[in-house]
C-alpha cells in the first residue's frame, strides 16, 4: 500500500496554511473561527446538503464556485447563519469580503461555512475582528514559512474552531507515493448531532496538493461523499448547513493518472470514511460506534436502504446502548426500510455472533452476546440471500446524554 | 352533532362481549390476554403493517379474512410471535383453534393478534390456559346477559390486556343517532413505542353494530387509518405486528346510507383520531403531545410529508421536551422531508405564537414562548404559501425516559 498517514491536518499538503482563533461568537474561550488558505488559486469542488432549506453561506459558495476555483475558506461555529433573509445573505458576503481584503485575495475566491444555531443574527461585531485575527495568523505563516510542526499546530486550531457539540477534533492527513513524488491530502471535519445520510450538520474541508481538472475533482468528491458521509447517521436529521469542500492546488507538481488516479481516489475515499466514522463515534451522547454491513442484497440501492434504516432506528440504537442483543428490532428496521429482500433468507450477526438465521431466532449464548456488546464498536452484519450487492454505513447508540444535549441546545 | 360519547369500550355496541385475563405471559400480575367476541358472525376489515416482515398472526388473519367475515379476536401482549418460523405459524394457528374450540366457533372466524418482544418462542403453556380462562369469561357474559356496567368492566380488562409499555389503557365508545335508531362503535388500542406513520407496534380493535358490506367496511377503515394511525409517530420505527381490525355485526339493525353513512364515517374517523392522539400522548417516555398542522401546501402529499418529517425529528422532539422555541429545527425538518415548498414563504407558530415568518426569524418574546411551551399539548403550525392543501399529525417529545425504557426492554 502506497498510502500512509502523516501529520499536519489540512496544512499537510504543500502550499496550504490554516489557523483558528477564539472570536467569542458563542462561548468565550472556544476556538470558533478558522481560515484555510492555499498559496495559489486552487481547483475546488463542493457537495452541499440536500435540505431544501439552505443556509446563506452555501448559496454564496454556489456563486463563488461557478468558475470551479477558490483560494481560501473562512468558517465559524456558534451560529449557522441560516434562515435570516437578507441580513443573512449580507453576513455571508461580508465574511467573504473581509477575508479577501485581509488576505489580499478576490472575494469570489473565498468560500464561507457556518455551523451552529439556526435563525439568529450573526454577531458580526465578533466575526469581523475574528477574521482579522485569523487572517493575520495565516499571513504570518505565509511570510515566515515555518516548520511542519508549527503549521500542524495552527491547522489543529482550525480543526478545533469548527467543532460544536463534538467532543474531539477530527483531522487526518495522508500521503500517496507516486512515480514522480508524493501527493498529500489533509482533512478536517465536524459532525455530532443532526448527522444523517444525505449529510447532517456536517462540515468537512479537504486540501490536496495534487493537480486535477475541476470535472475530475467534482466526480471524485461526489463518489467519496456517497460512500462515507452519506452513509452515516446520528439522529436522522439533515441540516441546512452541511457541506464538504475540496481544494486541489497542484503544488506537488503531480497530476495523478491511471493507476495513480485510482490510488488517489482510494486515499480520498479512505479519508472521508475515516471522518464519517469519527463523526458517528462522536455522535451526540454516543457511547458506541455502530457499523452496519449488508451483504448479498439484490441491488446496491436495497443494501443502502437497509443500512440507513437500521442505523437510524431509535429502537436499534437504544438496544445497542443497553447492550441488548435485540435482533428482532434489526430485522424489523430492515423490513420497513423500503428495500426489497426476503426476510426468511436473512441472517444477523452481532460482532461475529450469529443471532438469527433465515429470518428467525436461533439459540445463542446471551452471556456471550452481552460480552460482545460491551465493546465500543458494534458491527451489525445482515446477510441476505438475494444477490451480490453490499453496503456499509455507520451510526451510534441513542443515550440519555443525547437527550440532555438536545433538550437545551439553543437556550 | 349526532355523535356522542358513551361508556363500554368495545362491548358498547350491541352483541359484543370482551374479557381480559392474567395469563402470566411476561409479568405475573398483568392482564395480558383478551378475547373480543360478537354474538353473530360479523363483517370484518383489517389494515396491516407495511413492514416487509410480518408477524405470524398477521399472515394467519390474511387467510382467515378472505371471506371478509370473523366472529372473535384473540390477542396477547408480552410476546409478538414474530420471526419464529414454523413454530410461530403453529402458535398463531393454535391460538385460533383453541379460541374457536372454547367458544364453539369456526377456526377461520377467529382473528389473532400479538404484541411484545420479537423472536422469542410463544409460551403456549401459558397462552392456552389463558385462552380457556378468557373464553370462559366471555361465555358467561353471553349466557347471563349482564348489565351494561358489568360488560363495560370486562371490556376494560381487554383494554388493559393489550397494553405493553403503555401507561394508560385506551378505549372509547360512541353512539350515532340515526333515523331508525342508534349505531354504536367501540374502540380499544395500544401503542406507545415503535409507533410511526404506516403504523408502529400498534393494535386497534373496533366493534360496531352497524350493518355494512365488506367492501364499504374496508374502504371506511382504510380512510380512517390514513387520517389517524398513519399520521402518528413516536419513534419512527414501524413494527412487524401492527394491525387495526374492525368488526361490524349489524345487530343494531341499521345500515347507514347517504348522510348517515357520512356521519358514521365521521364517527369512525373521530374514534381513530382519538386513539392516535392517545397513543402519541402516551408515547414511550413522553411528557408532551405534539400536534403538527401544515396549511397551504401545494399537494396533500407534500403536506403529509412535512407533518411526518417534523413529527419524527429527534431534534424537534428534544427541543419540545426542553421547552425550547427552536423553530429552526422545525423548518429544517420540513426542508429535508422531500416535500416541495418554498421555505421563504413559510411561517411557523408554536401554540399560536408566531416565531418565524417567510422562512426567517422574527422577534418574539422568549418568556411568552417558554410559558406556552410548558403546556402538555404543543401545536406546531406551519403555514406555507404554496396552495390550499392541509395535513395534521401527532407525535410526542423525546425524553430521558424513552431511553430508559428502550435500553433494556428485552432483558
Tab-separated table of N, CA and C in Angstrom, chain A residues 159-309:
chain	number	residue	atom	x	y	z
A	159	UNK	N	-9.117	22.857	13.169
A	159	UNK	CA	-9.961	21.686	13.456
A	159	UNK	C	-10.775	21.906	14.728
A	160	UNK	N	-10.166	22.572	15.704
A	160	UNK	CA	-10.874	22.883	16.955
A	160	UNK	C	-11.983	23.910	16.716
A	161	UNK	N	-11.702	24.875	15.842
A	161	UNK	CA	-12.617	26.009	15.650
A	161	UNK	C	-13.939	25.601	14.997
A	162	UNK	N	-13.944	24.486	14.247
A	162	UNK	CA	-15.198	24.112	13.570
A	162	UNK	C	-16.070	23.199	14.431
A	163	UNK	N	-15.601	22.798	15.603
A	163	UNK	CA	-16.374	21.920	16.484
A	163	UNK	C	-17.588	22.632	17.078
A	164	UNK	N	-18.678	21.906	17.254
A	164	UNK	CA	-19.813	22.452	18.029
A	164	UNK	C	-20.006	21.531	19.242
A	165	UNK	N	-20.928	20.556	19.140
A	165	UNK	CA	-21.064	19.627	20.267
A	165	UNK	C	-20.089	18.443	20.143
A	166	UNK	N	-19.237	18.456	19.144
A	166	UNK	CA	-18.191	17.436	19.028
A	166	UNK	C	-17.358	17.417	20.315
A	167	UNK	N	-16.972	16.220	20.711
A	167	UNK	CA	-16.107	16.106	21.890
A	167	UNK	C	-14.638	16.074	21.499
A	168	UNK	N	-14.369	15.588	20.289
A	168	UNK	CA	-12.978	15.516	19.848
A	168	UNK	C	-12.838	16.130	18.459
A	169	UNK	N	-11.703	16.811	18.212
A	169	UNK	CA	-11.464	17.330	16.862
A	169	UNK	C	-11.217	16.164	15.909
A	170	UNK	N	-11.542	16.367	14.658
A	170	UNK	CA	-11.412	15.300	13.661
A	170	UNK	C	-10.501	15.787	12.543
A	171	UNK	N	-9.292	15.268	12.516
A	171	UNK	CA	-8.382	15.643	11.434
A	171	UNK	C	-7.450	14.498	11.107
A	172	UNK	N	-7.077	14.441	9.857
A	172	UNK	CA	-6.181	13.398	9.364
A	172	UNK	C	-5.375	13.987	8.217
A	173	UNK	N	-4.262	13.334	7.905
A	173	UNK	CA	-3.535	13.690	6.684
A	173	UNK	C	-2.890	12.425	6.149
A	174	UNK	N	-2.754	12.359	4.832
A	174	UNK	CA	-2.242	11.162	4.173
A	174	UNK	C	-1.287	11.577	3.059
A	175	UNK	N	-0.503	10.586	2.679
A	175	UNK	CA	0.477	10.836	1.619
A	175	UNK	C	0.433	9.650	0.665
A	176	UNK	N	0.442	9.947	-0.597
A	176	UNK	CA	0.452	8.885	-1.620
A	176	UNK	C	1.755	8.978	-2.408
A	177	UNK	N	2.488	7.877	-2.413
A	177	UNK	CA	3.726	7.835	-3.206
A	177	UNK	C	3.394	7.636	-4.665
A	178	UNK	N	3.781	8.579	-5.484
A	178	UNK	CA	3.604	8.414	-6.924
A	178	UNK	C	4.990	8.264	-7.551
A	179	UNK	N	5.017	7.963	-8.826
A	179	UNK	CA	6.305	7.735	-9.501
A	179	UNK	C	7.195	8.979	-9.399
A	180	UNK	N	6.579	10.152	-9.527
A	180	UNK	CA	7.402	11.372	-9.581
A	180	UNK	C	7.362	12.199	-8.316
A	181	UNK	N	6.973	11.594	-7.208
A	181	UNK	CA	6.934	12.329	-5.947
A	181	UNK	C	5.729	11.918	-5.116
A	182	UNK	N	5.372	12.729	-4.150
A	182	UNK	CA	4.234	12.372	-3.310
A	182	UNK	C	3.112	13.398	-3.459
A	183	UNK	N	1.897	12.894	-3.348
A	183	UNK	CA	0.719	13.764	-3.311
A	183	UNK	C	0.143	13.646	-1.904
A	184	UNK	N	-0.125	14.791	-1.297
A	184	UNK	CA	-0.651	14.773	0.077
A	184	UNK	C	-2.110	15.209	0.098
A	185	UNK	N	-2.775	14.777	1.154
A	185	UNK	CA	-4.179	15.135	1.347
A	185	UNK	C	-4.410	15.381	2.834
A	186	UNK	N	-5.056	16.506	3.154
A	186	UNK	CA	-5.391	16.820	4.543
A	186	UNK	C	-6.898	16.957	4.675
A	187	UNK	N	-7.437	16.649	5.855
A	187	UNK	CA	-8.893	16.680	6.004
A	187	UNK	C	-9.251	17.040	7.435
A	188	UNK	N	-10.223	17.912	7.598
A	188	UNK	CA	-10.812	18.126	8.926
A	188	UNK	C	-12.330	18.081	8.780
A	189	UNK	N	-12.997	17.688	9.859
A	189	UNK	CA	-14.461	17.597	9.800
A	189	UNK	C	-15.045	17.892	11.165
A	190	UNK	N	-16.300	18.247	11.158
A	190	UNK	CA	-17.071	18.329	12.401
A	190	UNK	C	-18.415	17.668	12.139
A	191	UNK	N	-18.954	17.067	13.188
A	191	UNK	CA	-20.232	16.414	12.973
A	191	UNK	C	-21.045	16.455	14.224
A	192	UNK	N	-21.269	15.296	14.775
A	192	UNK	CA	-22.000	15.143	16.024
A	192	UNK	C	-23.488	15.078	15.774
A	193	UNK	N	-24.298	15.998	16.245
A	193	UNK	CA	-25.748	15.879	16.082
A	193	UNK	C	-26.142	16.107	14.637
A	194	UNK	N	-27.428	15.817	14.347
A	194	UNK	CA	-28.019	16.155	13.063
A	194	UNK	C	-27.320	15.513	11.876
A	195	UNK	N	-26.565	14.455	12.124
A	195	UNK	CA	-25.892	13.791	11.017
A	195	UNK	C	-26.818	12.729	10.448
A	196	UNK	N	-26.867	12.622	9.171
A	196	UNK	CA	-27.784	11.689	8.530
A	196	UNK	C	-27.220	11.355	7.170
A	197	UNK	N	-27.644	10.220	6.649
A	197	UNK	CA	-27.404	10.048	5.216
A	197	UNK	C	-27.841	11.344	4.567
A	198	UNK	N	-27.264	11.699	3.498
A	198	UNK	CA	-27.515	12.991	2.858
A	198	UNK	C	-27.006	14.147	3.715
A	199	UNK	N	-26.147	13.826	4.650
A	199	UNK	CA	-25.387	14.813	5.411
A	199	UNK	C	-26.167	15.584	6.471
A	200	UNK	N	-25.693	15.511	7.709
A	200	UNK	CA	-26.242	16.295	8.832
A	200	UNK	C	-25.413	17.540	9.041
A	201	UNK	N	-25.574	18.274	10.220
A	201	UNK	CA	-24.717	19.479	10.333
A	201	UNK	C	-23.323	19.006	10.383
A	202	UNK	N	-22.771	18.965	9.221
A	202	UNK	CA	-21.536	18.285	8.987
A	202	UNK	C	-20.744	19.180	8.082
A	203	UNK	N	-19.566	19.525	8.539
A	203	UNK	CA	-18.670	20.287	7.685
A	203	UNK	C	-17.415	19.471	7.496
A	204	UNK	N	-16.882	19.500	6.303
A	204	UNK	CA	-15.612	18.812	6.049
A	204	UNK	C	-14.838	19.612	5.017
A	205	UNK	N	-13.560	19.831	5.336
A	205	UNK	CA	-12.700	20.582	4.424
A	205	UNK	C	-11.495	19.723	4.084
A	206	UNK	N	-11.256	19.596	2.799
A	206	UNK	CA	-10.187	18.716	2.328
A	206	UNK	C	-9.233	19.522	1.459
A	207	UNK	N	-7.957	19.328	1.688
A	207	UNK	CA	-6.949	20.005	0.862
A	207	UNK	C	-6.065	18.940	0.229
A	208	UNK	N	-5.627	19.201	-0.990
A	208	UNK	CA	-4.620	18.317	-1.588
A	208	UNK	C	-3.702	19.146	-2.476
A	209	UNK	N	-2.466	18.680	-2.600
A	209	UNK	CA	-1.528	19.365	-3.493
A	209	UNK	C	-1.415	18.646	-4.836
A	210	UNK	N	-2.300	17.679	-5.055
A	210	UNK	CA	-2.374	17.054	-6.371
A	210	UNK	C	-2.986	18.025	-7.368
A	211	UNK	N	-2.748	17.769	-8.654
A	211	UNK	CA	-3.325	18.610	-9.710
A	211	UNK	C	-4.453	17.848	-10.398
A	212	UNK	N	-5.611	18.485	-10.501
A	212	UNK	CA	-6.777	17.832	-11.107
A	212	UNK	C	-7.576	18.835	-11.910
A	213	UNK	N	-8.262	18.345	-12.925
A	213	UNK	CA	-9.251	19.186	-13.599
A	213	UNK	C	-10.463	19.321	-12.682
A	214	UNK	N	-11.181	20.409	-12.814
A	214	UNK	CA	-12.377	20.650	-11.996
A	214	UNK	C	-13.352	19.486	-12.108
A	215	UNK	N	-13.514	18.999	-13.335
A	215	UNK	CA	-14.522	17.975	-13.574
A	215	UNK	C	-14.175	16.678	-12.835
A	216	UNK	N	-12.914	16.270	-12.960
A	216	UNK	CA	-12.445	15.064	-12.261
A	216	UNK	C	-12.599	15.257	-10.753
A	217	UNK	N	-12.216	16.429	-10.283
A	217	UNK	CA	-12.258	16.717	-8.850
A	217	UNK	C	-13.682	16.590	-8.306
A	218	UNK	N	-14.646	17.150	-9.046
A	218	UNK	CA	-16.038	17.094	-8.631
A	218	UNK	C	-16.552	15.661	-8.558
A	219	UNK	N	-16.149	14.865	-9.537
A	219	UNK	CA	-16.582	13.472	-9.602
A	219	UNK	C	-15.974	12.681	-8.439
A	220	UNK	N	-14.687	12.882	-8.217
A	220	UNK	CA	-14.004	12.185	-7.120
A	220	UNK	C	-14.683	12.493	-5.784
A	221	UNK	N	-14.999	13.780	-5.588
A	221	UNK	CA	-15.578	14.181	-4.307
A	221	UNK	C	-16.966	13.584	-4.133
A	222	UNK	N	-17.764	13.650	-5.172
A	222	UNK	CA	-19.121	13.141	-5.060
A	222	UNK	C	-19.129	11.643	-4.715
A	223	UNK	N	-18.271	10.907	-5.388
A	223	UNK	CA	-18.192	9.465	-5.135
A	223	UNK	C	-17.738	9.171	-3.701
A	224	UNK	N	-16.773	9.936	-3.240
A	224	UNK	CA	-16.260	9.714	-1.883
A	224	UNK	C	-17.330	10.038	-0.838
A	225	UNK	N	-18.074	11.114	-1.078
A	225	UNK	CA	-19.123	11.524	-0.136
A	225	UNK	C	-20.239	10.469	-0.085
A	226	UNK	N	-20.579	9.905	-1.242
A	226	UNK	CA	-21.621	8.876	-1.288
A	226	UNK	C	-21.254	7.653	-0.452
A	227	UNK	N	-19.974	7.317	-0.416
A	227	UNK	CA	-19.533	6.128	0.305
A	227	UNK	C	-19.269	6.390	1.788
A	228	UNK	N	-19.222	7.656	2.160
A	228	UNK	CA	-18.794	7.964	3.534
A	228	UNK	C	-19.848	8.795	4.261
A	229	UNK	N	-19.843	10.105	4.015
A	229	UNK	CA	-20.737	10.981	4.781
A	229	UNK	C	-22.209	10.674	4.533
A	230	UNK	N	-22.531	10.236	3.327
A	230	UNK	CA	-23.928	9.906	3.050
A	230	UNK	C	-24.337	8.555	3.632
A	231	UNK	N	-23.417	7.867	4.279
A	231	UNK	CA	-23.730	6.579	4.902
A	231	UNK	C	-23.598	6.658	6.427
A	232	UNK	N	-23.618	7.853	6.958
A	232	UNK	CA	-23.504	7.984	8.411
A	232	UNK	C	-24.738	8.692	8.956
A	233	UNK	N	-25.218	8.229	10.087
A	233	UNK	CA	-26.390	8.859	10.685
A	233	UNK	C	-26.203	8.952	12.182
A	234	UNK	N	-26.487	10.113	12.757
A	234	UNK	CA	-26.511	10.209	14.217
A	234	UNK	C	-27.944	10.269	14.695
A	235	UNK	N	-28.706	11.210	14.176
A	235	UNK	CA	-30.088	11.255	14.654
A	235	UNK	C	-31.132	11.409	13.560
A	236	UNK	N	-30.741	11.198	12.332
A	236	UNK	CA	-31.738	11.184	11.274
A	236	UNK	C	-32.104	12.556	10.740
A	237	UNK	N	-31.612	13.606	11.372
A	237	UNK	CA	-31.899	14.936	10.849
A	237	UNK	C	-30.827	15.347	9.831
A	238	UNK	N	-31.237	16.114	8.857
A	238	UNK	CA	-30.315	16.600	7.831
A	238	UNK	C	-30.311	18.114	7.909
A	239	UNK	N	-29.142	18.696	8.065
A	239	UNK	CA	-29.102	20.116	8.379
A	239	UNK	C	-29.095	21.014	7.159
A	240	UNK	N	-29.303	22.282	7.412
A	240	UNK	CA	-29.335	23.316	6.375
A	240	UNK	C	-27.935	23.748	5.965
A	241	UNK	N	-26.915	23.340	6.708
A	241	UNK	CA	-25.591	23.947	6.578
A	241	UNK	C	-24.490	23.034	6.079
A	242	UNK	N	-24.821	21.776	5.859
A	242	UNK	CA	-23.767	20.797	5.584
A	242	UNK	C	-23.054	21.045	4.281
A	243	UNK	N	-21.757	20.876	4.327
A	243	UNK	CA	-21.032	20.874	3.053
A	243	UNK	C	-19.663	20.255	3.213
A	244	UNK	N	-19.190	19.744	2.099
A	244	UNK	CA	-17.835	19.234	2.004
A	244	UNK	C	-17.144	20.029	0.914
A	245	UNK	N	-15.992	20.608	1.238
A	245	UNK	CA	-15.240	21.383	0.252
A	245	UNK	C	-13.890	20.724	0.036
A	246	UNK	N	-13.477	20.685	-1.202
A	246	UNK	CA	-12.184	20.075	-1.560
A	246	UNK	C	-11.397	21.059	-2.420
A	247	UNK	N	-10.203	21.404	-1.967
A	247	UNK	CA	-9.315	22.276	-2.735
A	247	UNK	C	-8.132	21.459	-3.248
A	248	UNK	N	-7.771	21.685	-4.501
A	248	UNK	CA	-6.610	20.994	-5.077
A	248	UNK	C	-5.734	22.049	-5.738
A	249	UNK	N	-4.567	22.340	-5.126
A	249	UNK	CA	-3.763	23.463	-5.639
A	249	UNK	C	-2.613	23.057	-6.572
A	250	UNK	N	-2.428	21.761	-6.765
A	250	UNK	CA	-1.430	21.304	-7.744
A	250	UNK	C	0.018	21.534	-7.351
A	251	UNK	N	0.291	21.979	-6.115
A	251	UNK	CA	1.656	22.356	-5.723
A	251	UNK	C	2.628	21.183	-5.624
A	252	UNK	N	2.115	19.970	-5.638
A	252	UNK	CA	3.025	18.815	-5.647
A	252	UNK	C	3.629	18.634	-7.029
A	253	UNK	N	3.054	19.295	-8.008
A	253	UNK	CA	3.533	19.148	-9.372
A	253	UNK	C	3.098	17.844	-10.006
A	254	UNK	N	2.264	17.088	-9.316
A	254	UNK	CA	1.867	15.771	-9.830
A	254	UNK	C	0.383	15.753	-10.189
A	255	UNK	N	0.097	15.229	-11.368
A	255	UNK	CA	-1.288	15.083	-11.813
A	255	UNK	C	-1.567	13.588	-11.948
A	256	UNK	N	-2.131	12.975	-10.883
A	256	UNK	CA	-2.320	11.517	-10.894
A	256	UNK	C	-3.163	11.057	-12.087
A	257	UNK	N	-2.703	9.998	-12.717
A	257	UNK	CA	-3.403	9.434	-13.880
A	257	UNK	C	-3.464	7.924	-13.720
A	258	UNK	N	-4.373	7.289	-14.406
A	258	UNK	CA	-4.417	5.824	-14.436
A	258	UNK	C	-4.410	5.212	-13.053
A	259	UNK	N	-3.453	4.318	-12.823
A	259	UNK	CA	-3.368	3.619	-11.546
A	259	UNK	C	-3.151	4.604	-10.393
A	260	UNK	N	-2.386	5.647	-10.647
A	260	UNK	CA	-2.154	6.628	-9.573
A	260	UNK	C	-3.427	7.412	-9.234
A	261	UNK	N	-4.243	7.643	-10.248
A	261	UNK	CA	-5.512	8.326	-10.004
A	261	UNK	C	-6.423	7.414	-9.168
A	262	UNK	N	-6.379	6.117	-9.508
A	262	UNK	CA	-7.159	5.148	-8.752
A	262	UNK	C	-6.722	5.146	-7.284
A	263	UNK	N	-5.408	5.225	-7.086
A	263	UNK	CA	-4.902	5.228	-5.712
A	263	UNK	C	-5.243	6.521	-4.981
A	264	UNK	N	-5.216	7.633	-5.726
A	264	UNK	CA	-5.613	8.896	-5.099
A	264	UNK	C	-7.081	8.816	-4.655
A	265	UNK	N	-7.894	8.219	-5.528
A	265	UNK	CA	-9.316	8.086	-5.185
A	265	UNK	C	-9.474	7.238	-3.922
A	266	UNK	N	-8.664	6.199	-3.855
A	266	UNK	CA	-8.697	5.342	-2.681
A	266	UNK	C	-8.322	6.144	-1.420
A	267	UNK	N	-7.324	6.989	-1.556
A	267	UNK	CA	-6.893	7.822	-0.417
A	267	UNK	C	-8.006	8.780	0.004
A	268	UNK	N	-8.648	9.385	-0.998
A	268	UNK	CA	-9.737	10.323	-0.703
A	268	UNK	C	-10.909	9.592	-0.042
A	269	UNK	N	-11.284	8.438	-0.595
A	269	UNK	CA	-12.376	7.635	-0.017
A	269	UNK	C	-12.035	7.260	1.425
A	270	UNK	N	-10.805	6.794	1.601
A	270	UNK	CA	-10.366	6.365	2.923
A	270	UNK	C	-10.442	7.530	3.923
A	271	UNK	N	-10.010	8.696	3.488
A	271	UNK	CA	-10.029	9.884	4.356
A	271	UNK	C	-11.465	10.243	4.743
A	272	UNK	N	-12.369	10.192	3.755
A	272	UNK	CA	-13.762	10.555	4.026
A	272	UNK	C	-14.432	9.523	4.939
A	273	UNK	N	-14.137	8.241	4.715
A	273	UNK	CA	-14.702	7.201	5.577
A	273	UNK	C	-14.169	7.356	7.008
A	274	UNK	N	-12.894	7.673	7.135
A	274	UNK	CA	-12.310	7.879	8.469
A	274	UNK	C	-13.033	9.008	9.200
A	275	UNK	N	-13.323	10.099	8.470
A	275	UNK	CA	-14.048	11.221	9.088
A	275	UNK	C	-15.483	10.817	9.425
A	276	UNK	N	-16.127	10.086	8.508
A	276	UNK	CA	-17.517	9.657	8.724
A	276	UNK	C	-17.615	8.788	9.978
A	277	UNK	N	-16.684	7.866	10.121
A	277	UNK	CA	-16.690	7.005	11.300
A	277	UNK	C	-16.394	7.809	12.565
A	278	UNK	N	-15.480	8.762	12.454
A	278	UNK	CA	-15.154	9.607	13.614
A	278	UNK	C	-16.382	10.415	14.034
A	279	UNK	N	-17.141	10.854	13.043
A	279	UNK	CA	-18.361	11.623	13.327
A	279	UNK	C	-19.393	10.740	14.026
A	280	UNK	N	-19.576	9.524	13.541
A	280	UNK	CA	-20.550	8.608	14.155
A	280	UNK	C	-20.123	8.276	15.587
A	281	UNK	N	-18.846	7.990	15.744
A	281	UNK	CA	-18.326	7.625	17.062
A	281	UNK	C	-18.520	8.766	18.057
A	282	UNK	N	-18.459	9.998	17.523
A	282	UNK	CA	-18.572	11.187	18.358
A	282	UNK	C	-19.986	11.765	18.274
A	283	UNK	N	-20.959	10.942	17.860
A	283	UNK	CA	-22.349	11.399	17.797
A	283	UNK	C	-22.772	11.923	19.162
A	284	UNK	N	-23.712	12.856	19.151
A	284	UNK	CA	-24.111	13.472	20.421
A	284	UNK	C	-24.527	12.424	21.443
A	285	UNK	N	-23.830	12.395	22.548
A	285	UNK	CA	-24.164	11.484	23.633
A	285	UNK	C	-23.766	10.038	23.399
A	286	UNK	N	-23.155	9.734	22.260
A	286	UNK	CA	-22.893	8.343	21.891
A	286	UNK	C	-21.871	7.682	22.807
A	287	UNK	N	-22.093	6.392	23.086
A	287	UNK	CA	-21.090	5.607	23.798
A	287	UNK	C	-20.502	4.521	22.897
A	288	UNK	N	-21.180	4.272	21.755
A	288	UNK	CA	-20.724	3.201	20.863
A	288	UNK	C	-20.828	3.621	19.397
A	289	UNK	N	-19.851	3.176	18.614
A	289	UNK	CA	-19.919	3.299	17.157
A	289	UNK	C	-20.609	2.046	16.622
A	290	UNK	N	-21.612	2.234	15.789
A	290	UNK	CA	-22.297	1.095	15.178
A	290	UNK	C	-21.959	1.053	13.690
A	291	UNK	N	-21.447	-0.075	13.239
A	291	UNK	CA	-21.228	-0.254	11.802
A	291	UNK	C	-22.237	-1.274	11.307
A	292	UNK	N	-23.000	-0.915	10.289
A	292	UNK	CA	-23.971	-1.851	9.723
A	292	UNK	C	-23.485	-2.300	8.352
A	293	UNK	N	-23.320	-3.591	8.212
A	293	UNK	CA	-22.893	-4.178	6.936
A	293	UNK	C	-24.036	-5.005	6.375
A	294	UNK	N	-24.411	-4.727	5.143
A	294	UNK	CA	-25.410	-5.561	4.478
A	294	UNK	C	-24.740	-6.277	3.311
A	295	UNK	N	-24.834	-7.584	3.295
A	295	UNK	CA	-24.257	-8.400	2.210
A	295	UNK	C	-25.355	-9.150	1.484
A	296	UNK	N	-25.094	-9.450	0.222
A	296	UNK	CA	-25.979	-10.334	-0.527
A	296	UNK	C	-27.308	-9.709	-0.916
A	297	UNK	N	-27.315	-8.384	-1.086
A	297	UNK	CA	-28.558	-7.728	-1.492
A	297	UNK	C	-28.735	-7.846	-3.008
A	298	UNK	N	-29.981	-7.703	-3.452
A	298	UNK	CA	-30.271	-7.790	-4.877
A	298	UNK	C	-29.719	-6.598	-5.637
A	299	UNK	N	-29.794	-5.410	-5.019
A	299	UNK	CA	-29.270	-4.202	-5.654
A	299	UNK	C	-28.522	-3.378	-4.613
A	300	UNK	N	-27.633	-2.490	-5.099
A	300	UNK	CA	-26.905	-1.587	-4.209
A	300	UNK	C	-27.887	-0.698	-3.456
A	301	UNK	N	-28.956	-0.296	-4.140
A	301	UNK	CA	-29.948	0.580	-3.523
A	301	UNK	C	-30.615	-0.115	-2.331
A	302	UNK	N	-31.013	-1.380	-2.525
A	302	UNK	CA	-31.631	-2.121	-1.426
A	302	UNK	C	-30.671	-2.242	-0.246
A	303	UNK	N	-29.412	-2.560	-0.548
A	303	UNK	CA	-28.408	-2.703	0.517
A	303	UNK	C	-28.284	-1.395	1.298
A	304	UNK	N	-28.189	-0.287	0.556
A	304	UNK	CA	-28.038	1.025	1.192
A	304	UNK	C	-29.252	1.407	2.026
A	305	UNK	N	-30.449	1.099	1.518
A	305	UNK	CA	-31.673	1.435	2.266
A	305	UNK	C	-31.722	0.700	3.597
A	306	UNK	N	-31.316	-0.566	3.576
A	306	UNK	CA	-31.336	-1.344	4.818
A	306	UNK	C	-30.313	-0.788	5.804
A	307	UNK	N	-29.112	-0.482	5.300
A	307	UNK	CA	-28.080	0.095	6.175
A	307	UNK	C	-28.617	1.347	6.862
A	308	UNK	N	-29.189	2.243	6.061
A	308	UNK	CA	-29.642	3.519	6.624
A	308	UNK	C	-30.787	3.336	7.609
A	309	UNK	N	-31.711	2.428	7.279
A	309	UNK	CA	-32.868	2.213	8.137
A	309	UNK	C	-32.431	1.648	9.493
